[in-house]
PDB file of C-alpha atoms in Angstrom:
ATOM      1  CA  MET A   1      -7.538  13.675 -19.451  1.00  0.00           C
ATOM      2  CA  MET A   2      -8.044  14.801 -15.851  1.00  0.00           C
ATOM      3  CA  GLU A   3      -6.629  11.493 -14.448  1.00  0.00           C
ATOM      4  CA  ASP A   4      -3.396  12.299 -16.127  1.00  0.00           C
ATOM      5  CA  ASN A   5      -2.965  15.581 -14.121  1.00  0.00           C
ATOM      6  CA  VAL A   6      -3.836  13.965 -10.726  1.00  0.00           C
ATOM      7  CA  ILE A   7      -1.305  11.064 -11.476  1.00  0.00           C
ATOM      8  CA  GLN A   8       1.320  13.420 -12.791  1.00  0.00           C
ATOM      9  CA  ASN A   9       1.047  15.688  -9.811  1.00  0.00           C
ATOM     10  CA  LYS A  10       1.046  12.957  -7.238  1.00  0.00           C
ATOM     11  CA  SER A  11       4.146  11.267  -8.851  1.00  0.00           C
ATOM     12  CA  LYS A  12       5.933  14.553  -8.875  1.00  0.00           C
ATOM     13  CA  ALA A  13       5.266  15.105  -5.347  1.00  0.00           C
ATOM     14  CA  PHE A  14       6.294  11.665  -4.165  1.00  0.00           C
ATOM     15  CA  ALA A  15       9.591  12.065  -6.413  1.00  0.00           C
ATOM     16  CA  LEU A  16      10.410  15.382  -4.390  1.00  0.00           C
ATOM     17  CA  ARG A  17       9.803  13.449  -0.992  1.00  0.00           C
ATOM     18  CA  ILE A  18      11.822  10.594  -2.197  1.00  0.00           C
ATOM     19  CA  ILE A  19      14.784  13.143  -3.039  1.00  0.00           C
ATOM     20  CA  ARG A  20      14.436  14.850   0.203  1.00  0.00           C
ATOM     21  CA  MET A  21      14.600  11.478   2.067  1.00  0.00           C
ATOM     22  CA  TYR A  22      17.575  10.438  -0.148  1.00  0.00           C
ATOM     23  CA  LYS A  23      19.303  13.617   0.901  1.00  0.00           C
ATOM     24  CA  TRP A  24      18.596  13.014   4.623  1.00  0.00           C
ATOM     25  CA  LEU A  25      19.560   9.394   4.440  1.00  0.00           C
ATOM     26  CA  ILE A  26      23.271  10.051   2.776  1.00  0.00           C
ATOM     27  CA  GLN A  27      23.908  13.188   5.025  1.00  0.00           C
ATOM     28  CA  GLU A  28      22.216  11.922   8.568  1.00  0.00           C
ATOM     29  CA  GLN A  29      22.476   8.157   8.167  1.00  0.00           C
ATOM     30  CA  LYS A  30      25.263   7.856   5.964  1.00  0.00           C
ATOM     31  CA  GLU A  31      23.545   5.291   4.042  1.00  0.00           C
ATOM     32  CA  PHE A  32      24.460   5.325   0.176  1.00  0.00           C
ATOM     33  CA  VAL A  33      23.444   2.160  -1.341  1.00  0.00           C
ATOM     34  CA  LEU A  34      19.720   1.378  -0.721  1.00  0.00           C
ATOM     35  CA  SER A  35      18.751   5.140  -0.617  1.00  0.00           C
ATOM     36  CA  LYS A  36      20.394   5.282  -4.295  1.00  0.00           C
ATOM     37  CA  GLN A  37      18.265   2.460  -5.446  1.00  0.00           C
ATOM     38  CA  CYS A  38      15.261   4.108  -4.045  1.00  0.00           C
ATOM     39  CA  LEU A  39      16.106   7.475  -5.379  1.00  0.00           C
ATOM     40  CA  ARG A  40      16.248   5.929  -8.963  1.00  0.00           C
ATOM     41  CA  SER A  41      13.089   3.996  -8.800  1.00  0.00           C
ATOM     42  CA  GLY A  42      11.084   6.616  -6.816  1.00  0.00           C
ATOM     43  CA  THR A  43      11.740   9.392  -9.377  1.00  0.00           C
ATOM     44  CA  SER A  44      11.546   7.040 -12.305  1.00  0.00           C
ATOM     45  CA  ILE A  45       7.776   6.573 -11.684  1.00  0.00           C
ATOM     46  CA  GLY A  46       6.972  10.219 -12.555  1.00  0.00           C
ATOM     47  CA  ALA A  47       9.226  10.196 -15.375  1.00  0.00           C
ATOM     48  CA  ASN A  48       7.744   7.349 -17.062  1.00  0.00           C
ATOM     49  CA  ILE A  49       4.383   9.062 -16.424  1.00  0.00           C
ATOM     50  CA  ARG A  50       5.314  12.080 -18.040  1.00  0.00           C
ATOM     51  CA  GLU A  51       6.681  10.152 -21.200  1.00  0.00           C
ATOM     52  CA  GLY A  52       3.371   8.236 -21.157  1.00  0.00           C
ATOM     53  CA  ILE A  53       1.320  11.485 -21.263  1.00  0.00           C
ATOM     54  CA  ASN A  54       3.341  12.531 -24.368  1.00  0.00           C
ATOM     55  CA  ALA A  55       3.062   9.036 -26.125  1.00  0.00           C
ATOM     56  CA  GLN A  56       2.234   8.831 -29.661  1.00  0.00           C
ATOM     57  CA  SER A  57      -0.232   6.109 -29.358  1.00  0.00           C
ATOM     58  CA  LYS A  58      -2.491   4.353 -26.558  1.00  0.00           C
ATOM     59  CA  THR A  59      -0.229   1.407 -26.749  1.00  0.00           C
ATOM     60  CA  GLU A  60       2.851   3.320 -25.994  1.00  0.00           C
ATOM     61  CA  PHE A  61       0.893   5.330 -23.320  1.00  0.00           C
ATOM     62  CA  ILE A  62       0.130   1.889 -21.519  1.00  0.00           C
ATOM     63  CA  ALA A  63       3.614   0.695 -21.854  1.00  0.00           C
ATOM     64  CA  LYS A  64       5.111   3.721 -20.107  1.00  0.00           C
ATOM     65  CA  LEU A  65       2.468   3.527 -17.312  1.00  0.00           C
ATOM     66  CA  GLN A  66       3.371  -0.283 -16.904  1.00  0.00           C
ATOM     67  CA  ILE A  67       7.031   0.644 -16.459  1.00  0.00           C
ATOM     68  CA  SER A  68       5.791   3.224 -13.749  1.00  0.00           C
ATOM     69  CA  ILE A  69       3.900   0.500 -12.094  1.00  0.00           C
ATOM     70  CA  LYS A  70       7.209  -1.725 -11.939  1.00  0.00           C
ATOM     71  CA  GLU A  71       9.232   1.265 -10.648  1.00  0.00           C
ATOM     72  CA  ALA A  72       6.606   1.970  -7.902  1.00  0.00           C
ATOM     73  CA  ASN A  73       6.805  -1.969  -6.880  1.00  0.00           C
ATOM     74  CA  GLU A  74      10.431  -1.515  -6.778  1.00  0.00           C
ATOM     75  CA  THR A  75      10.323   1.694  -4.732  1.00  0.00           C
ATOM     76  CA  MET A  76       8.187  -0.183  -2.288  1.00  0.00           C
ATOM     77  CA  TYR A  77      10.762  -2.798  -2.057  1.00  0.00           C
ATOM     78  CA  TRP A  78      13.635  -0.504  -1.185  1.00  0.00           C
ATOM     79  CA  LEU A  79      11.193   1.459   1.302  1.00  0.00           C
ATOM     80  CA  GLU A  80      10.630  -1.824   3.051  1.00  0.00           C
ATOM     81  CA  LEU A  81      14.281  -2.634   3.292  1.00  0.00           C
ATOM     82  CA  LEU A  82      15.163   0.899   4.492  1.00  0.00           C
ATOM     83  CA  TYR A  83      12.572   0.531   7.327  1.00  0.00           C
ATOM     84  CA  GLU A  84      13.554  -3.182   8.267  1.00  0.00           C
ATOM     85  CA  THR A  85      17.051  -2.262   8.490  1.00  0.00           C
ATOM     86  CA  GLU A  86      16.354   0.682  10.520  1.00  0.00           C
ATOM     87  CA  PHE A  87      17.544   3.605   8.439  1.00  0.00           C
ATOM     88  CA  ILE A  88      14.200   4.991   8.341  1.00  0.00           C
ATOM     89  CA  THR A  89      11.864   5.120  11.222  1.00  0.00           C
ATOM     90  CA  GLN A  90       8.178   3.653  11.526  1.00  0.00           C
ATOM     91  CA  GLU A  91       6.735   7.255  11.411  1.00  0.00           C
ATOM     92  CA  MET A  92       8.976   8.006   8.152  1.00  0.00           C
ATOM     93  CA  TYR A  93       7.850   4.625   6.733  1.00  0.00           C
ATOM     94  CA  ASP A  94       4.230   5.066   7.495  1.00  0.00           C
ATOM     95  CA  SER A  95       4.360   8.595   5.918  1.00  0.00           C
ATOM     96  CA  ILE A  96       5.821   7.612   2.520  1.00  0.00           C
ATOM     97  CA  TYR A  97       5.003   4.096   1.761  1.00  0.00           C
ATOM     98  CA  PRO A  98       1.236   4.584   1.450  1.00  0.00           C
ATOM     99  CA  GLU A  99       1.796   7.349  -1.200  1.00  0.00           C
ATOM    100  CA  CYS A 100       3.853   4.722  -3.265  1.00  0.00           C
ATOM    101  CA  VAL A 101       0.883   2.336  -2.787  1.00  0.00           C
ATOM    102  CA  GLU A 102      -1.484   5.067  -3.785  1.00  0.00           C
ATOM    103  CA  LEU A 103       0.577   5.607  -7.009  1.00  0.00           C
ATOM    104  CA  PHE A 104       0.532   1.959  -7.962  1.00  0.00           C
ATOM    105  CA  LYS A 105      -3.128   1.476  -7.462  1.00  0.00           C
ATOM    106  CA  LEU A 106      -3.929   4.718  -9.440  1.00  0.00           C
ATOM    107  CA  LEU A 107      -1.720   3.491 -12.174  1.00  0.00           C
ATOM    108  CA  THR A 108      -3.275   0.276 -12.279  1.00  0.00           C
ATOM    109  CA  SER A 109      -6.598   1.919 -12.546  1.00  0.00           C
ATOM    110  CA  ILE A 110      -5.592   4.209 -15.335  1.00  0.00           C
ATOM    111  CA  ILE A 111      -4.194   1.261 -17.363  1.00  0.00           C
ATOM    112  CA  LYS A 112      -7.385  -0.872 -16.858  1.00  0.00           C
ATOM    113  CA  THR A 113      -9.702   1.947 -17.982  1.00  0.00           C
ATOM    114  CA  THR A 114      -7.551   2.864 -20.981  1.00  0.00           C
ATOM    115  CA  LYS A 115      -7.397  -0.937 -22.181  1.00  0.00           C
ATOM    116  CA  SER A 116     -11.224  -0.983 -21.756  1.00  0.00           C
ATOM    117  CA  ASN A 117     -11.888   1.968 -23.581  1.00  0.00           C
ATOM    118  CA  TYR A 118      -9.739   1.437 -26.381  1.00  0.00           C
ATOM    119  CA  LYS A 119     -10.238  -2.401 -26.607  1.00  0.00           C
ATOM    120  CA  LEU A 120      -6.547  -3.038 -26.424  1.00  0.00           C
TER     121      LEU A 120
END
């Protein structure tokens, strides 16, 4: 499926941005707690998508993508906290947060389409 490639590429690019932000936060801001949580959830989105793409059934595929949605939602929370505690700037937040929202929306759409196509 072409959608899978798009979501896989976007989630990996997002994970790489999260990793770079994490490195900056620990080196420059000396922030270790919120950034670690954001790193875990932000990189987990793509990992679960990758697992879903190689799922043995459509049910397993949907389950993995639903986990990715939860991880995206959690990442949005950590990004909000990092911004509201001034560890990241408005510019940084405005740059990365919409990418996470986009992943959330894409995942929701893929799950909805898969469920309707396969009557799950």
